[in-house]
PDB file of C-alpha atoms in Angstrom:
ATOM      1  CA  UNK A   1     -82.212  15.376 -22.816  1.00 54.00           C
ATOM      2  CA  UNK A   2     -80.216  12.470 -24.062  1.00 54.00           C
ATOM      3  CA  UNK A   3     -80.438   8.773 -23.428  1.00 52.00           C
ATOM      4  CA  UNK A   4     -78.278   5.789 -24.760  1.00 49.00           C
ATOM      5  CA  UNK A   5     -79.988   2.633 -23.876  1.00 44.00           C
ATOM      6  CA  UNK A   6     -77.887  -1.221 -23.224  1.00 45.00           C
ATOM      7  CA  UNK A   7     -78.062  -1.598 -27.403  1.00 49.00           C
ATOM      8  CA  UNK A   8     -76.320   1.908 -27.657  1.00 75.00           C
ATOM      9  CA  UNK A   9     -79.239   3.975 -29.074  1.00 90.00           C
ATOM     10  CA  UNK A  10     -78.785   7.423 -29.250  1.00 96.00           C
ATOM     11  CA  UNK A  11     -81.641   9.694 -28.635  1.00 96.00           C
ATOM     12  CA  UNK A  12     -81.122  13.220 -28.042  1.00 97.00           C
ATOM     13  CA  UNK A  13     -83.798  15.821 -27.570  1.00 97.00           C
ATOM     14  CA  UNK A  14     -82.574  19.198 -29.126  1.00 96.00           C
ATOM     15  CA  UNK A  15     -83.986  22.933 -28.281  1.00 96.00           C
ATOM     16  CA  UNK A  16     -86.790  23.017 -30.445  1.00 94.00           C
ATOM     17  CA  UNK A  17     -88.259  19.707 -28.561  1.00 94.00           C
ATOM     18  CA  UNK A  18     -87.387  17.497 -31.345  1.00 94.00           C
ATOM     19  CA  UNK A  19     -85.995  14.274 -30.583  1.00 95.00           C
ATOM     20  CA  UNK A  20     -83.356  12.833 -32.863  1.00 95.00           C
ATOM     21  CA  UNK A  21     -82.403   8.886 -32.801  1.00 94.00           C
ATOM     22  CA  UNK A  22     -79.992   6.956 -34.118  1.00 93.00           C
ATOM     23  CA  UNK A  23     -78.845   3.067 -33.521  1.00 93.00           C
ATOM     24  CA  UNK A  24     -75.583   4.279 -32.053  1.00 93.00           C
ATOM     25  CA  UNK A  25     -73.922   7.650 -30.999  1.00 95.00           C
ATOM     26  CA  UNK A  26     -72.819   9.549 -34.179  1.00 96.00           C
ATOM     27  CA  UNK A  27     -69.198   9.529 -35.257  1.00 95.00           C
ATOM     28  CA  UNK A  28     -69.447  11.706 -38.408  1.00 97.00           C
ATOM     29  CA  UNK A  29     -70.679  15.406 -37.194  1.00 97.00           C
ATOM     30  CA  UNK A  30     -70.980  18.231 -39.121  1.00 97.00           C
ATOM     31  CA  UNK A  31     -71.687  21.480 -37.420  1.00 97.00           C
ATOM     32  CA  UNK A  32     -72.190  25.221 -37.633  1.00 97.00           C
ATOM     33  CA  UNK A  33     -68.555  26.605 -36.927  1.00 96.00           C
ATOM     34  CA  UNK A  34     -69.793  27.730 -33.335  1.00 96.00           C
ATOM     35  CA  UNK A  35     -70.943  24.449 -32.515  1.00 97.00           C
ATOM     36  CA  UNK A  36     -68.382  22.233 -33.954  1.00 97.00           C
ATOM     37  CA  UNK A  37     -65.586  24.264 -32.737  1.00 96.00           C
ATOM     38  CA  UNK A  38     -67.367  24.612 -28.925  1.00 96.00           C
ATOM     39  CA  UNK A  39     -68.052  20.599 -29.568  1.00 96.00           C
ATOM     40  CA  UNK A  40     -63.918  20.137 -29.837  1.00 95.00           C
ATOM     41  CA  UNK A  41     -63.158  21.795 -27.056  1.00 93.00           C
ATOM     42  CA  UNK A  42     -65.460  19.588 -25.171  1.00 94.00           C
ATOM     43  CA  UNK A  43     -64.271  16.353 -26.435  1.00 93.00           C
ATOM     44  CA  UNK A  44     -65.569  16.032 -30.537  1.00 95.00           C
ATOM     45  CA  UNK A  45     -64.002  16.819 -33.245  1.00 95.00           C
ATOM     46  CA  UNK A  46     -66.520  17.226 -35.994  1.00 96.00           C
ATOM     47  CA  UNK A  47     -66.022  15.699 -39.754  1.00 96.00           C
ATOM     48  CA  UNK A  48     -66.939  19.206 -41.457  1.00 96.00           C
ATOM     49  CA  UNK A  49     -68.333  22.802 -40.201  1.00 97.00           C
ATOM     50  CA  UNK A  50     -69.921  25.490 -42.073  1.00 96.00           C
ATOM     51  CA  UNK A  51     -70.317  29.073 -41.653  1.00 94.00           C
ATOM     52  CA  UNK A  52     -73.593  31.401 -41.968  1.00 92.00           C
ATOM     53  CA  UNK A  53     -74.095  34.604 -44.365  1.00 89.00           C
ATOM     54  CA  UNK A  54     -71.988  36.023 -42.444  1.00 89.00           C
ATOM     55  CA  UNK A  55     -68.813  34.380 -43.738  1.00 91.00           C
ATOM     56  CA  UNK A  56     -66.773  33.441 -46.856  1.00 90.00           C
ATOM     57  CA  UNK A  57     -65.784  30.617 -48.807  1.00 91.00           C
ATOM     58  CA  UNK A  58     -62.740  30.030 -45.892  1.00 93.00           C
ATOM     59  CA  UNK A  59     -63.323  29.574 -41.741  1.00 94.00           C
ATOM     60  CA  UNK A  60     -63.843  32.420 -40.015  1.00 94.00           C
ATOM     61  CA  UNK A  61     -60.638  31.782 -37.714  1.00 94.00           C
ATOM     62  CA  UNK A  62     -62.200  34.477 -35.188  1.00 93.00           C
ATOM     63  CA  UNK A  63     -64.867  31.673 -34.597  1.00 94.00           C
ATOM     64  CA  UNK A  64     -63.036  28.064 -35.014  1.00 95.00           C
ATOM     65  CA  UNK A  65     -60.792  28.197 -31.981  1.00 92.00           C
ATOM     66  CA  UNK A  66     -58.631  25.463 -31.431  1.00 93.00           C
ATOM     67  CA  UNK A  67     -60.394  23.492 -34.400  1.00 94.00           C
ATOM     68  CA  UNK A  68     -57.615  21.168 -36.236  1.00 95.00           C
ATOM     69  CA  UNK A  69     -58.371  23.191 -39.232  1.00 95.00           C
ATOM     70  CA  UNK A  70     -56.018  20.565 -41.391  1.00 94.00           C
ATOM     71  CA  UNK A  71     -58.765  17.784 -40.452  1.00 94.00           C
ATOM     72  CA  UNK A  72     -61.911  19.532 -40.326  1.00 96.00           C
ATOM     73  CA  UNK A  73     -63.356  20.157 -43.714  1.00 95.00           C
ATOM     74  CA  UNK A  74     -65.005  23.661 -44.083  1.00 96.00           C
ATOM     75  CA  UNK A  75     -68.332  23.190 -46.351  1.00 94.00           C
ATOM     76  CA  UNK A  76     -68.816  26.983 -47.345  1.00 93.00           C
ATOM     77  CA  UNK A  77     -71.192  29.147 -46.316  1.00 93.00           C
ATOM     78  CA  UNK A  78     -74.420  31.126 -46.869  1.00 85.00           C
ATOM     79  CA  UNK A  79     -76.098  30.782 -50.437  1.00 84.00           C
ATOM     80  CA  UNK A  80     -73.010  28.455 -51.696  1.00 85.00           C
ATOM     81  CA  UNK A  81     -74.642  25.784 -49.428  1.00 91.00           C
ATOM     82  CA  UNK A  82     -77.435  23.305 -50.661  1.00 91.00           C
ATOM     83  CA  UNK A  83     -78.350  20.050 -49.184  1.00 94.00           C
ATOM     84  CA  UNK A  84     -76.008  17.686 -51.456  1.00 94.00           C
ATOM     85  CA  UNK A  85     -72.838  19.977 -50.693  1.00 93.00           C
ATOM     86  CA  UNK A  86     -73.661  19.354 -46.718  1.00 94.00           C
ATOM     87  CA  UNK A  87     -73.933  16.111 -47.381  1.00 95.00           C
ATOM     88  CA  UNK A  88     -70.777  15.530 -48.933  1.00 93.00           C
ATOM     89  CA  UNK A  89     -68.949  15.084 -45.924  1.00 92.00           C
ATOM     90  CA  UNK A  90     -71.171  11.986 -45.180  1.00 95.00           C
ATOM     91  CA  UNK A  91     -71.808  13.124 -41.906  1.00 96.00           C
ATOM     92  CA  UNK A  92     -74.703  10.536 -39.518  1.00 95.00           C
ATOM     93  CA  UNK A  93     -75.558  14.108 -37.470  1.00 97.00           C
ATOM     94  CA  UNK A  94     -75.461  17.872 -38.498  1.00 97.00           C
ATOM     95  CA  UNK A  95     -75.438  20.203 -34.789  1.00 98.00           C
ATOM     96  CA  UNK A  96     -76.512  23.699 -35.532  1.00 96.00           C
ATOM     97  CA  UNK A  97     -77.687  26.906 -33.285  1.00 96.00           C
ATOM     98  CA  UNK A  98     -80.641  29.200 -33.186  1.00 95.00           C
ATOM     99  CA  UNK A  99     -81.083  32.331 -32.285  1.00 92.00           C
ATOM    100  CA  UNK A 100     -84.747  31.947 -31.132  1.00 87.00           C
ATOM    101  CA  UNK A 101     -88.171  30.218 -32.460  1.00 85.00           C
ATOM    102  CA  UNK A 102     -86.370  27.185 -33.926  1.00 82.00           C
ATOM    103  CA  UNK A 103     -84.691  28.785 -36.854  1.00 88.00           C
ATOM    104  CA  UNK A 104     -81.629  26.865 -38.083  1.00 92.00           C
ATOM    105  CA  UNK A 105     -78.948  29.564 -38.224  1.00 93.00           C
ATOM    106  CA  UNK A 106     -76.809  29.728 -41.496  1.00 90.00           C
ATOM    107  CA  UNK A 107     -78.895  27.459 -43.559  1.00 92.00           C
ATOM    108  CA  UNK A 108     -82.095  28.768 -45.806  1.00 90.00           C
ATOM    109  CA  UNK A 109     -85.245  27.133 -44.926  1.00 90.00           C
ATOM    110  CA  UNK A 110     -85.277  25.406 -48.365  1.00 92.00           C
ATOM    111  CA  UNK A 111     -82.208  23.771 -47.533  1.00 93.00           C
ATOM    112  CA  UNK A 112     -82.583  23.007 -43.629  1.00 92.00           C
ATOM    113  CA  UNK A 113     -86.075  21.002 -44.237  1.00 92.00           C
ATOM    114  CA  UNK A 114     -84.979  18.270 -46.723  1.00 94.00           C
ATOM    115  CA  UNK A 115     -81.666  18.345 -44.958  1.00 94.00           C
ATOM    116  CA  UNK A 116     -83.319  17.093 -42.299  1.00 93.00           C
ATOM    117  CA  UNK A 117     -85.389  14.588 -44.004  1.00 93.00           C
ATOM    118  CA  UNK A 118     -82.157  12.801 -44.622  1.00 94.00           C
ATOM    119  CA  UNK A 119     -80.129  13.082 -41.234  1.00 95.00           C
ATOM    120  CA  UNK A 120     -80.103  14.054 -37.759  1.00 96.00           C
ATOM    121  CA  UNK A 121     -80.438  17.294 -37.172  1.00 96.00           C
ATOM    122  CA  UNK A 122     -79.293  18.748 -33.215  1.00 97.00           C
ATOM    123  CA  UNK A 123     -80.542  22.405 -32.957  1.00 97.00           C
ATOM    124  CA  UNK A 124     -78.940  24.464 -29.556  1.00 97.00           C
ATOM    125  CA  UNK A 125     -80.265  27.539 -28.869  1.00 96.00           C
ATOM    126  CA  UNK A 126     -77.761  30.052 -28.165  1.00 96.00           C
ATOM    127  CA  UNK A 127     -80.168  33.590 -28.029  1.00 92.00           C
ATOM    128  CA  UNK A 128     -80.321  35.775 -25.260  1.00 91.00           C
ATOM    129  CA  UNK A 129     -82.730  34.047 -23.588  1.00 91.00           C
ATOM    130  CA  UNK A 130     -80.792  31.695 -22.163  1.00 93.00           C
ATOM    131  CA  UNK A 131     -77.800  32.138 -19.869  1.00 96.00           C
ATOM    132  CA  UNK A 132     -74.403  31.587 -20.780  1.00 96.00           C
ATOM    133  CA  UNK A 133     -73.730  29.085 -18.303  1.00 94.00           C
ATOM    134  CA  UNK A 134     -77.224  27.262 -19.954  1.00 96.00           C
ATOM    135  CA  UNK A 135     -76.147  27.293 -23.080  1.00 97.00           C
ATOM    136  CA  UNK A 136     -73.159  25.683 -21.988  1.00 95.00           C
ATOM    137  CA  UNK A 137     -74.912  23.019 -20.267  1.00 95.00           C
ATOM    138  CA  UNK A 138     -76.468  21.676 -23.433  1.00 97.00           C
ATOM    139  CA  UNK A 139     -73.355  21.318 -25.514  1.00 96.00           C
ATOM    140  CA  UNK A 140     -71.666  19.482 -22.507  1.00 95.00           C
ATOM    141  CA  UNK A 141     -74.647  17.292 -22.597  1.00 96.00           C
ATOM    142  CA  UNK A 142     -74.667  16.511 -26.712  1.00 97.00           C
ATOM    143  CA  UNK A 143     -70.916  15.918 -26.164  1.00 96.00           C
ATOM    144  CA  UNK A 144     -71.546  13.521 -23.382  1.00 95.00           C
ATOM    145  CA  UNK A 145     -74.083  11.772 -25.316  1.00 96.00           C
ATOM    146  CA  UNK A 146     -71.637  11.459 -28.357  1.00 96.00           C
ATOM    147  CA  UNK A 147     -69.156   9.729 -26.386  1.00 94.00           C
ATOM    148  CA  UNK A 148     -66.553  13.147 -24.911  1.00 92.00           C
ATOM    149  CA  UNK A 149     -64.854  12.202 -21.582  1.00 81.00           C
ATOM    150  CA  UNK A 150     -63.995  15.416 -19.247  1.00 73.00           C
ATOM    151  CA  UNK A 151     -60.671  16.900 -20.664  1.00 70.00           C
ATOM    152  CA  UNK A 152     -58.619  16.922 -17.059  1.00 69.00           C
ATOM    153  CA  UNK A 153     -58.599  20.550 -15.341  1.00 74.00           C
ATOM    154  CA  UNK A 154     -60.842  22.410 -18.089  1.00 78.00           C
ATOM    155  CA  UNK A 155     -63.695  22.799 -15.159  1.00 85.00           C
ATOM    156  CA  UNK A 156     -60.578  24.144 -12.615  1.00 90.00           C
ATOM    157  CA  UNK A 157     -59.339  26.550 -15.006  1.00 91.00           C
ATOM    158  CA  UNK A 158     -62.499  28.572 -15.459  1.00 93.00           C
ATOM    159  CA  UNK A 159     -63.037  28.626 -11.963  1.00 94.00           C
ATOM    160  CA  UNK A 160     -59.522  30.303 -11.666  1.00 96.00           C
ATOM    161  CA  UNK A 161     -59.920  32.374 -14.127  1.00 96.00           C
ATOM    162  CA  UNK A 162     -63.483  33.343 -13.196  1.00 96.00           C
ATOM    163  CA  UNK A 163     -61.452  33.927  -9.666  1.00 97.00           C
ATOM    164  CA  UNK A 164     -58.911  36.103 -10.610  1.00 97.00           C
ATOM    165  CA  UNK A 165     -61.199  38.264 -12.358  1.00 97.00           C
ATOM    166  CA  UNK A 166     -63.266  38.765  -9.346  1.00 96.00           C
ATOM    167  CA  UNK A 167     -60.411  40.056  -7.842  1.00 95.00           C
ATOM    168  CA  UNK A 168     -59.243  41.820 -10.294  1.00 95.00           C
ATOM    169  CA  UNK A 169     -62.651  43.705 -10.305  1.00 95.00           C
ATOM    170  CA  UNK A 170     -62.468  44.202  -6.758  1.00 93.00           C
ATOM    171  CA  UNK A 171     -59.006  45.745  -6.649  1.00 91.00           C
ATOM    172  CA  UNK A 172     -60.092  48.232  -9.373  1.00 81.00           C
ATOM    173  CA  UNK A 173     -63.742  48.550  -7.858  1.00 73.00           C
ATOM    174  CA  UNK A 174     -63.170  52.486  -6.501  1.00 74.00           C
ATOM    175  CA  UNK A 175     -62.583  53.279  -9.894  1.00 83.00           C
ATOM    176  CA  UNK A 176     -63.588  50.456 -12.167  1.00 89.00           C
ATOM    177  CA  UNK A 177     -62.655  50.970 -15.792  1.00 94.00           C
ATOM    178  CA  UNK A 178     -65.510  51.541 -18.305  1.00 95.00           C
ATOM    179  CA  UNK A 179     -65.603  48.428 -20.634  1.00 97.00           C
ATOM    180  CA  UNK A 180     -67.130  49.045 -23.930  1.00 98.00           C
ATOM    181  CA  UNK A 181     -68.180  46.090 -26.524  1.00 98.00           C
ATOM    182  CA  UNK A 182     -68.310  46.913 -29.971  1.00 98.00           C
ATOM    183  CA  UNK A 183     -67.933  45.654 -33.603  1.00 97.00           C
ATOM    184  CA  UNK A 184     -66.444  48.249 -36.507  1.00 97.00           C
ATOM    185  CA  UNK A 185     -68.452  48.981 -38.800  1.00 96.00           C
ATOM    186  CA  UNK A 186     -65.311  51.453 -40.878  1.00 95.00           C
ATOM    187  CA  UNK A 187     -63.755  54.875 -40.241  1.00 94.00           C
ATOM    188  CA  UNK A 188     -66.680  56.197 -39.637  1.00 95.00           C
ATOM    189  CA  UNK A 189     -69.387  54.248 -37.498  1.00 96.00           C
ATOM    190  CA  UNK A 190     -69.593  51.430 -34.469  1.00 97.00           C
ATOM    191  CA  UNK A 191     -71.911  49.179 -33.873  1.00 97.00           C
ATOM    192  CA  UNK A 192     -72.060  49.103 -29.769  1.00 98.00           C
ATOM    193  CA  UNK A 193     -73.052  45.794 -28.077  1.00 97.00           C
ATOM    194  CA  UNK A 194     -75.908  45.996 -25.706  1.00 97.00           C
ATOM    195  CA  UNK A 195     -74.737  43.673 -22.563  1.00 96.00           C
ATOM    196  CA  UNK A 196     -77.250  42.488 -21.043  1.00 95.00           C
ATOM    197  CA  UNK A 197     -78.846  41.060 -24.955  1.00 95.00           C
ATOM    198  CA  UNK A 198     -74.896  38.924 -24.922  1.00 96.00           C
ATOM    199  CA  UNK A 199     -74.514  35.981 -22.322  1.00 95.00           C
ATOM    200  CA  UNK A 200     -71.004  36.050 -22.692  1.00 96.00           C
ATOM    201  CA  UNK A 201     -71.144  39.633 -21.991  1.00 97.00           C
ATOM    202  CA  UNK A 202     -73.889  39.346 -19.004  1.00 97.00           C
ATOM    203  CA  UNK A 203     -71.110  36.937 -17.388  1.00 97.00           C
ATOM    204  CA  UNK A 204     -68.517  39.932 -17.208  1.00 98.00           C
ATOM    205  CA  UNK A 205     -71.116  42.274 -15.639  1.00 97.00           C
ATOM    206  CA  UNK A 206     -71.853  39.199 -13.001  1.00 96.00           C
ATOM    207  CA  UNK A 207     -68.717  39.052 -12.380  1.00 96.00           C
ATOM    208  CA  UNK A 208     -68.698  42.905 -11.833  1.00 95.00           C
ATOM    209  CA  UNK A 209     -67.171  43.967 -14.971  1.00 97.00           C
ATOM    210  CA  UNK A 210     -68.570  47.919 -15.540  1.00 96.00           C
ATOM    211  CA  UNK A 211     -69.405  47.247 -18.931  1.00 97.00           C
ATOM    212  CA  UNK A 212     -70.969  50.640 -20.557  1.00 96.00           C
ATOM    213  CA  UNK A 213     -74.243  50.390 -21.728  1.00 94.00           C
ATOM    214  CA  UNK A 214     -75.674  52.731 -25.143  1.00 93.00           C
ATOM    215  CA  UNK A 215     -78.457  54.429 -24.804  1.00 88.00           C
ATOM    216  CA  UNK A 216     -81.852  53.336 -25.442  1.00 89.00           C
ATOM    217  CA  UNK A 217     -82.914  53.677 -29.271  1.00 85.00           C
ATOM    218  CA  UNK A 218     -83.024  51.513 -32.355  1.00 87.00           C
ATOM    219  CA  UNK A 219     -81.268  48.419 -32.042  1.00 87.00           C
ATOM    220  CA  UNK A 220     -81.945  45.359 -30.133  1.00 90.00           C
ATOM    221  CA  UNK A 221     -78.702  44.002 -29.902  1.00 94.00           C
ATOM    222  CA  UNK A 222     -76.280  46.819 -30.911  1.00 97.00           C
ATOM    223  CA  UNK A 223     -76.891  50.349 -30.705  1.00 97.00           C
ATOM    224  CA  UNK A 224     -75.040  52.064 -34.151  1.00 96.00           C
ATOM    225  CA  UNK A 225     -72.857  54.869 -33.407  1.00 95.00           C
ATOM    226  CA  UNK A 226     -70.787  57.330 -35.122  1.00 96.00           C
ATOM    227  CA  UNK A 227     -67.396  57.284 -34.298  1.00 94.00           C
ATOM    228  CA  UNK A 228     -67.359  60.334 -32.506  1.00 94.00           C
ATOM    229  CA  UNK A 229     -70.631  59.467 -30.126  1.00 95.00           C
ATOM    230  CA  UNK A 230     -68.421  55.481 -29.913  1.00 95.00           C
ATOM    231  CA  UNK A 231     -65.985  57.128 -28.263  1.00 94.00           C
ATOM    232  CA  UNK A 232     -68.037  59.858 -26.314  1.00 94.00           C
ATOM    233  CA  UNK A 233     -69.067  56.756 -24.258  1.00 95.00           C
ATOM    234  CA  UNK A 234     -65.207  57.244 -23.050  1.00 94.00           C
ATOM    235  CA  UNK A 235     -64.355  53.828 -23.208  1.00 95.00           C
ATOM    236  CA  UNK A 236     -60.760  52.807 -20.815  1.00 95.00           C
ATOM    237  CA  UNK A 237     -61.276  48.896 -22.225  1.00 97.00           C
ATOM    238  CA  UNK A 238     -62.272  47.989 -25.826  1.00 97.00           C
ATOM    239  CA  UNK A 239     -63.854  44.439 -26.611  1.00 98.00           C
ATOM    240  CA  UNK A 240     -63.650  44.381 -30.324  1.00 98.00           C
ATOM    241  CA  UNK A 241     -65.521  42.250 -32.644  1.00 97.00           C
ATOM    242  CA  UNK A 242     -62.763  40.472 -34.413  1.00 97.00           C
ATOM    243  CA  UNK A 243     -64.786  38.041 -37.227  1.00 96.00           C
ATOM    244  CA  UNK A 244     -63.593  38.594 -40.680  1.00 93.00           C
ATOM    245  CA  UNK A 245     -66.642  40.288 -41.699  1.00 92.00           C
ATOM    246  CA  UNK A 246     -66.022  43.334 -38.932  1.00 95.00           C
ATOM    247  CA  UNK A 247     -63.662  46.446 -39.932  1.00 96.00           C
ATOM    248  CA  UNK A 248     -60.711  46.655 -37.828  1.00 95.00           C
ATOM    249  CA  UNK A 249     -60.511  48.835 -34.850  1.00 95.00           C
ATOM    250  CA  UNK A 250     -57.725  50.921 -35.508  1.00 93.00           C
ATOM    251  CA  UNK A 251     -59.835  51.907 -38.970  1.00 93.00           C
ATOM    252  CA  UNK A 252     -62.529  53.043 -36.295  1.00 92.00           C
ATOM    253  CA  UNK A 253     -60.068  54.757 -33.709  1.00 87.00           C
ATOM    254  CA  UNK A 254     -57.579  55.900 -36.420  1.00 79.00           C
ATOM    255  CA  UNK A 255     -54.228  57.839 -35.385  1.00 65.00           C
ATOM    256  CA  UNK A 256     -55.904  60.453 -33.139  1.00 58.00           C
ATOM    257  CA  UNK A 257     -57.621  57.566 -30.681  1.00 58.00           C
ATOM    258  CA  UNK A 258     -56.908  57.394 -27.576  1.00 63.00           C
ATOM    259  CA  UNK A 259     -54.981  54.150 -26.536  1.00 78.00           C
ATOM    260  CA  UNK A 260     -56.376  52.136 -24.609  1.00 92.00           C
ATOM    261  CA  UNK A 261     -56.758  47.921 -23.818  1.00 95.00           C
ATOM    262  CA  UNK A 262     -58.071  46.106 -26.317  1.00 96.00           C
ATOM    263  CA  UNK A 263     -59.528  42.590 -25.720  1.00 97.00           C
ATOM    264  CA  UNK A 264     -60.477  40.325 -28.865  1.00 97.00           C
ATOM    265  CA  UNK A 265     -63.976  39.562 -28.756  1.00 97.00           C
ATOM    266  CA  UNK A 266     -66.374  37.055 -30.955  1.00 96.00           C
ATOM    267  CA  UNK A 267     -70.006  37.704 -31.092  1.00 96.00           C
ATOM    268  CA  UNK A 268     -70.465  33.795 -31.443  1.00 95.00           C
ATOM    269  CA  UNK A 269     -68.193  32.787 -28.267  1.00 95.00           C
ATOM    270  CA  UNK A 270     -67.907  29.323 -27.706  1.00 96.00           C
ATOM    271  CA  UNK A 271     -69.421  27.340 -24.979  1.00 95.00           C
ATOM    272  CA  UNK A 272     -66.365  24.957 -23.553  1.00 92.00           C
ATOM    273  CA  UNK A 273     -64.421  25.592 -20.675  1.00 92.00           C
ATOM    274  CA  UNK A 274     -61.089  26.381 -21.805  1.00 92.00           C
ATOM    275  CA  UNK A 275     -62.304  29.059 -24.393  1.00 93.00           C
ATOM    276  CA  UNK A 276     -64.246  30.671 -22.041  1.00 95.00           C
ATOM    277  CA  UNK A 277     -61.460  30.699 -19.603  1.00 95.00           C
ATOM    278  CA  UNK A 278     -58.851  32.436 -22.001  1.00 95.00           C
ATOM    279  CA  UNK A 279     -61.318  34.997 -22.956  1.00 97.00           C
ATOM    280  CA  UNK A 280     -61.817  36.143 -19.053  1.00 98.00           C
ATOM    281  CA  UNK A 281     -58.133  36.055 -18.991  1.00 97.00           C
ATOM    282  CA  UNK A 282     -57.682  38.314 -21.548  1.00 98.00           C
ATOM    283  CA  UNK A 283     -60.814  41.053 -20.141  1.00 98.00           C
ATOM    284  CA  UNK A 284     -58.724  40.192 -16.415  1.00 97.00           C
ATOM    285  CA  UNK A 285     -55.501  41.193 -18.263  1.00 97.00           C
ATOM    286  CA  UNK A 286     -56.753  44.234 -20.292  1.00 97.00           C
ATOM    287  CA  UNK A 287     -58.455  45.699 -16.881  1.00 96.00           C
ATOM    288  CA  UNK A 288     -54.919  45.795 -14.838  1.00 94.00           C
ATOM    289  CA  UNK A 289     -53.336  47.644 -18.088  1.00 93.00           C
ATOM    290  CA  UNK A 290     -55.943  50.081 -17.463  1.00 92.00           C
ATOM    291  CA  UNK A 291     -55.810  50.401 -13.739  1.00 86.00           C
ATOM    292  CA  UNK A 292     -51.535  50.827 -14.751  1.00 82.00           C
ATOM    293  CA  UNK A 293     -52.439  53.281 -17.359  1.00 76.00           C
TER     294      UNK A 293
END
């Protein structure tokens, strides 16, 4: 919850229950790439982001969106960050994500506490837990409480794209193409999303997408297949992980794959409207090329 009181203090109340204050809204945010590109496209543009082990001394541009790369600084990442390089950007809030029990994503414990000891820290939780639409929610509300207006037509676009594919679901619906999720792990190996543990992905299957599900086995999130089981699961749509860190598909699928759609997919989506609304685009566009095919 957020409150901003007639002498402009800003209190926000964050995901773990902590409440951070401040005399006025923050200006100078730095936030984990998700957040601070998800924050833009709601209205902020953040002073800095940063990225998690996951990523390199450059932005992941799989995960920054429409982020005005040229005026956002990029901190680094992983074991390259420590509490004084964070703070170099002189931000008044840092906005990060969790993946469950509190944990700041993409900073070591070491360097999250006495981060905190010297500035606001916002944690969202993004896990599985929560719905997309939820998750959503709560970055609308920290941009809201740092001052975003509502970016004309954002809200009208998702519902049209949400729309269209509903229909095109329904037109394909006597033979729905099977949609497979997965991030390439090399020539040799997948790593196959589980749908219902990915709100982006539990949105699609809401929306009546016929997204294939691995079978049960090790693996919460992803289910690791060999190439030849990946493709076993006879896949007419691909969504393929595209951050920097994942092989590329046609490594996986080589020269003898079959073709098929393929829709770019990040693992980390972010939470605005108009993001959202390109990606269901892109599964709406990818499902008539199958139906064509």
């Amino acid at each position: 919850m957020c409150d901003v009181t007639e002498q402009s203090e800003w209190r926000f109340s964050d995901d773990r229950g902590q409440r951070s204050t401040a005399p006025r809204p923050p200006g100078r945010v730095l936030a984990y790439v998700q957040a601070g590109a998800t924050l833009w496209d709601l209205g902020i543009r953040p002073v800095g982001i940063f990225g998690s082990d996951h990523d390199g001394p450059d932005p992941d541009t799989a995960k920054t969106g429409t982020l005005p790369l040229a005026e956002v600084d990029y901190i680094g990442a992983g074991g390259a960050l420590d509490v004084e390089r964070l703070l170099s950007a002189e931000p008044d809030l840092v906005v990060a994500v969790s993946y469950g029990g509190g944990h700041v994503y993409g900073l070591a414990p070491e360097t999250a506490k006495p981060l905190e000891e010297r500035v606001p820290v916002v944690v969202l939780d993004v896990s599985q837990a929560r719905t997309f639409g939820e998750i959503g929610d709560r970055f609308a509300e920290l941009a809201r409480s740092l001052g975003a207006t509502e970016r004309p037509g954002a809200d009208q676009d998702l519902d049209a794209a949400r729309e269209r594919l509903r229909a095109v679901v329904a037109a394909t619906s006597a033979d729905a193409p099977r949609v497979l999720a997965l991030s390439p792990a090399g020539p040799d190996q997948a790593h196959v999303a589980r749908p219902r543990m990915w709100p982006e992905l539990r949105v699609l299957t809401e929306l009546g997408v016929r997204l294939v599900e691995p079978a049960e086995g090790p693996g919460v999130n992803w289910s690791t297949q060999s190439r030849a089981d990946t493709f076993a699961l006879r896949p007419e749509v691909i969504l393929t992980d595209i951050r920097s860190h994942a092989a590329p598909l046609e490594e996986l699928r080589g020269s003898e794959g079959t073709p098929t759609p393929v829709v770019p997919w990040n693992p980390e989506p972010l939470y605005g409207p108009r993001d959202h609304a390109r990606f269901l685009g892109l599964v709406a566009d990818a499902l008539e090329a199958a139906r064509a095919n």
